[in-house]
Amino acid sequence: MSVETSGRPVQPRLQYNDRLQQLDIDLEHLYRDLKGSIDGEVRLDQTARAMYSADASNYRQIPIGVVLPRHVDDVIAAVRIARSHGAPILGRGGGTSLAGQCCNTGIIIDFSKYMNRILELNPDERWARVEPGVVLDDLRNAAEEHHLTFGPDPATHSHCTLGGMIGNNSCGIHAIVAGRTSENVHELEVLTYDGVRLRVGPATEEELERRCRVRGREGEIFSRLRDLRDRYAEEIVERFPSIPRRGSGYPLEYLLAGRECNIARALVGTESTCVLILEAKVRLIHSPPKRAMVVLGYPDIFQAGDHVARVRELQPIGLEGIDEALTHDMRDQGLHVDNLDLLPEGKGWLLVEFGGETEEEAKESASRAVKELRSEKNAPQFRILTDRHDQETVWEVRESGLGATAHVPGRPETWPGWEDAAVPPDKIGAYLRDFRHLLDRFGYDCDLYGHFGDGCVHCRINFDFTNDEGVARYREFVTEAAHLVVRHGGSLSGEHGDGQARGELLKIMFGEDLIAAFREFKRIWDPDGKMNPGKLVDAYFIDENLRIDGVQDALERDAWFHYPKDDGRFGKALLRCVGVGKCRRAEGGVMCPSYMATREEQHTTRGRARALFEMIRGESILDGWNSDAVHDTLDLCLSCKGCKSDCPVEVDIATYKAEFLAHYYRRHLRPRTAWTMGLIHWWARAAAIAPGVANFFAPLTKFAAGVHPARELPRFASRRERARVRSAGDPAPRNRAPRPVVLWVDTFNEAFHPQTIVAAKELLARAGYSAQLSEPGLCCGRPLYEYGFLDLARKLLLRNLDALPPEVPVVGLEPSCVSVFRDELPNLLADDERAVPLSERVMTLSEFALREEIPLPRIDAAALLQIHCHQRSVLDGGAELELLRRMGIDVTVPEEGCCGMAGAFGLEKEKYEVSMRIGERSLLPAVRQAPERTLVIADGFSCREQIAQKSGRRALHLAEVINSYQRYADT
C-alpha cells in the first residue's frame, strides 16, 4: 500500500455546534481548495481525524482534518483557505501536550513531517534558526558538535518539536540553568489567522514606536500591544509570581518597558491561540561535556523538598526529585528494576547533576557538594555516580515517571489534570505536605516526582472520570488545588501549559483584570477567535471534552484475547495509550519501524491505538470491526512487538491488530497472502513430499502469492537435508543419565534451514541433554496472527498443550515462535490452567544455555549480531549478546530495530518499499560494511532472509555458530 492516504473526506459536510464553536463547513469544497493550493498533504479522512483527536491529556476533540505543509507557502495558503471557510486552525508538533492544547475542532497543521529543518546554526554567536517541526534532539545533536545545546530539555526530548516547545513554554531537567523556552527564544517569524506575516523579537522603545507607525495590521498590532502593556503594567508586576517555573497565562511580562521587551518571548507559551510559528531563532548555551551525579536519599519526599533550596546553592545543572511510591510502582511493573539499586537508602531522593569541562572537574564538583552536605545536621544518604551509563540509568528512572504511574497492576488508572504545579523552590517541602493532605482528604493517591530544583511537581492522580460523581469530585479537587498553589506563591502550570486543563482556573491565580488582559492580548493577534479556540483564554470547562466520557463497551464482548492486565477488556487495553508519543522517535529502540520509515502519525503506536479507540467510541469511525480506515492504519504494522517493551505503558499493537483482523475478516475477504503466507505451515508440509517440485514452481507461486518481483521465495530444503533432523545428535557419554529437553521444530527452520535444528540437537547432546524433537505437525501458528486466523491459532495452541510433556523445558530456535508461547499463549488461552506453566518453560537457545550454564567453546572472532525484534520486546534480548561475549566473540549490534522482513511483510508487493526503507536504516548497511571474516548472526528466519536477499551474506543461527566451533574444538 502507499504510505500516503487519500485524505478525502467520507462525509460531505461538517456541522458542529458546542458551547464555544458553531461550524458549518463543506468538507469536499474545503478538501478541493486545500489539495489544489498546497504542495503538502491534506487529510480530511476518518483515519486522520481519529488519530489527531487527542494529545497526552484527558481531552478529545475530533478535528476537521490535518494539513502537513512542506514549506512556508503551504502554511500561508492553508490558513488563507481555512479563513475563507471559517475553519479554526491549530499548529501541532509532536502532539504530546498534557493540558489539551493539541486537540481541537479545527484544521490541525502538523509541522513535524516536512518543516523540520535546521536552517542555520551559528556556533560563534550561539544561536540557531529552525523550522517549527525540528525535533529537539536533532537540534541538540547538531549543536553538541560545537559543545553547545538548546537548554530546555523535557522528558520527551527524543520526539518533541521546537514549535511545540515554544507553544507550551517547555522546560525540562536543565532549565535550572537554561531557563524556560521563553528565555531561549530570540526571534520568531509568525503568521496570524488573517494572513499577517511578521518577524518579531527584541524591541527597544524606539523600535516599538517605529513599528506602531507602520500602516495596516502590523501597526495596529504593535500599537495595541503597547497600549495593553501601559494599562496593565502595574497589575502584571504585582500578580505574576516571580518564580523559575511560571507556565500559566500569557507571558505579558515580556512586554514591559524597563525590562528586555521581546515580542517573540511574549508569544512563547501561547499554545497556538494567537499565531502560527513559521520559524524561530533560538539561543544555544554551552554544554558541559562531562557530567557527574549525586543521588541524595531522605527519610521522605517532604524532607527532600525541604532541602532543595540548600542544594540549589551548590549550583547544579540539574536537580530532580522522586519519591518512594514511584520506585514501588516501577518494581511492580518490572520497569528499570536493576536501575533502582543505584539509589541510596531513603524514601525520597534528589538527583543532582554537576557539569564540567573534564571528568575530574565534574567529579570534583560532585565531591565538594557531598563534603559540604555531609557536615550538616540531618545529612542525607548519598551516592556519587561518575560512570555515564549509571547516570543515564538513573535518569531513565526519573523520565519513566509517566509510564510507571499510568497503569499500575491492581490499582485504578491515573490521569493528568493536576500534574504540573510549580512553587518557589524554597517552599516545595511545605507545598508537598499540604498537597498530600489535600489528596488524603479527597481519597486520591499519586506518586510525586519532578523538577524540584525549579519547584515544579509532576504527578498522575487516580481521578475517576467514569461517572458524574467522579467528574464532579475531580472538578472540586483541582479548584482547591489551584487555591493551594496560589497560597504558596506558585503557578498552576510549571511547564505543560494551561490548555483546557487549567484555562478555566486561571482567574484564581491572576484575578479578573489580568484575565481581561489575556483576552485582549489574544484578540490583538486573533480578532476572529479562530486560533485554537477554547484553550487557555475563554477556555472550555475542565470537565468538557473528556476523552473517556461515553466510551462504549459493545465491541468488547466477543474479544478473542483475554487481556489479563486490563481486566479482560479490549477497550481498557486501548486506554493504555496516554499519548506521550515515544513511538515518534526517528531512531533508537525497537518501535515503531514503519514510523521510522514513513514519518507518518498513522504508523505510530499512538496513531494506531487512537484509531482503534475511536472505533470503540463509534463516533468518528462508525463501522466498528468492519472499518477499512482502521484496517489501513494497521496494515503497515510489522507486529514486531516493539511497542510492548518500548512503549512506557506497554501498548501492544501487535495483539490489538490480530484482534481486529479476526473480527474484520468475518465480513471481508482475506488477501491472497493470507492463504499462502499465513498458512505456510500446511504448505510447507505439502512441499516436504516433493520439495524439488515446489521449488521448480516457485516463480508461479510467487506470482500467485502477491510477492514483489524483487523478492525471492525461500527454497525448501531437500528430503535428505530434512531427514538429518531426526537422526542427528546422540547425547555424549556421561556418568549420569542425559537430561530431557524438548527441541521445538518450527516450520521455518524445518522447511528451509534444517541444518539449524541439526546443530542445536548436536550441541545439546554434547552438553548432556537428550533432545526430544517436538511431534511432527505441531506448530505455534505465528503467521496466523498476522491475518486474524485466531480460531485456527487457538486450535494449534491447544494441540501443543496436549502434546508437549509437562515439566520438561522446551527450547525454540525461532524467536518469533518462542514469543508465541510466552505472549500469545497465556493471553489467548488464559482460561486454560496449563497455559502459563508452559509459557514459563519455553526458552530460546541463548536463554536456556545461560540458565543451564552449558559449556561453551572459546571463539576468537568478530560478529555482527542482529537481535530479533521479539527477542528485544518479549524475550530476553540481552541473552544472546551475553552468551556470545562469554565465548570471547567481539560483538557489534546494529542500531535497534526491525530488519524489515517481519515474516511475510517484506515479501508482499504492496509493502516491499517500506520493508526496504526499514532494512536500509541500519541492518543492511552494517552487514555490507562488515569485513568478510566477520560472522553475521541472526536467529530470526526473517532476519536471515532479508540479509541473504539484500546483502549477499549468509547469516548464521546461534546454534550453528556454537556447534561448528564445538566440533572444531573436539577434533
PDB file of N, CA and C in Angstrom, residues 98 163 251 371 447 491 528 535 582 603 614 620 913:
ATOM      1  N   LEU A  98      -0.085  17.859  27.631  1.00  0.00           N
ATOM      2  CA  LEU A  98      -0.824  17.216  28.711  1.00  0.00           C
ATOM      3  C   LEU A  98      -2.019  18.025  29.189  1.00  0.00           C
ATOM      4  N   GLY A 163       8.661  23.800  17.778  1.00  0.00           N
ATOM      5  CA  GLY A 163       7.410  24.553  17.701  1.00  0.00           C
ATOM      6  C   GLY A 163       6.502  24.239  18.861  1.00  0.00           C
ATOM      7  N   PRO A 251       2.672  35.279  28.710  1.00  0.00           N
ATOM      8  CA  PRO A 251       3.863  35.903  29.309  1.00  0.00           C
ATOM      9  C   PRO A 251       3.948  37.403  29.023  1.00  0.00           C
ATOM     10  N   LYS A 371      30.726  16.729  50.325  1.00  0.00           N
ATOM     11  CA  LYS A 371      31.507  17.104  51.509  1.00  0.00           C
ATOM     12  C   LYS A 371      30.788  18.179  52.320  1.00  0.00           C
ATOM     13  N   ASP A 447       2.028   9.268  42.850  1.00  0.00           N
ATOM     14  CA  ASP A 447       3.468   9.345  43.068  1.00  0.00           C
ATOM     15  C   ASP A 447       3.899  10.782  42.817  1.00  0.00           C
ATOM     16  N   SER A 491       2.428  28.673  40.588  1.00  0.00           N
ATOM     17  CA  SER A 491       1.754  28.720  39.298  1.00  0.00           C
ATOM     18  C   SER A 491       1.014  27.403  39.079  1.00  0.00           C
ATOM     19  N   ASP A 528     -10.533  37.220  15.032  1.00  0.00           N
ATOM     20  CA  ASP A 528     -11.632  36.335  14.646  1.00  0.00           C
ATOM     21  C   ASP A 528     -11.848  35.201  15.640  1.00  0.00           C
ATOM     22  N   LYS A 535      -9.008  27.286  24.326  1.00  0.00           N
ATOM     23  CA  LYS A 535      -7.833  26.867  25.078  1.00  0.00           C
ATOM     24  C   LYS A 535      -7.167  28.090  25.700  1.00  0.00           C
ATOM     25  N   LYS A 582       6.325   8.565  22.582  1.00  0.00           N
ATOM     26  CA  LYS A 582       7.674   7.996  22.470  1.00  0.00           C
ATOM     27  C   LYS A 582       7.830   7.195  21.186  1.00  0.00           C
ATOM     28  N   HIS A 603       1.327   5.613  11.376  1.00  0.00           N
ATOM     29  CA  HIS A 603       2.135   4.415  11.570  1.00  0.00           C
ATOM     30  C   HIS A 603       2.864   4.420  12.910  1.00  0.00           C
ATOM     31  N   GLU A 614     -11.052   5.209  18.665  1.00  0.00           N
ATOM     32  CA  GLU A 614     -12.171   5.894  18.010  1.00  0.00           C
ATOM     33  C   GLU A 614     -13.158   4.886  17.432  1.00  0.00           C
ATOM     34  N   SER A 620     -16.347   9.101  15.307  1.00  0.00           N
ATOM     35  CA  SER A 620     -15.639   9.480  14.077  1.00  0.00           C
ATOM     36  C   SER A 620     -15.474   8.286  13.150  1.00  0.00           C
ATOM     37  N   GLU A 913       8.450  -1.612  -0.462  1.00  0.00           N
ATOM     38  CA  GLU A 913       9.158  -0.332  -0.345  1.00  0.00           C
ATOM     39  C   GLU A 913       9.421   0.014   1.117  1.00  0.00           C
TER      40      GLU A 913
END
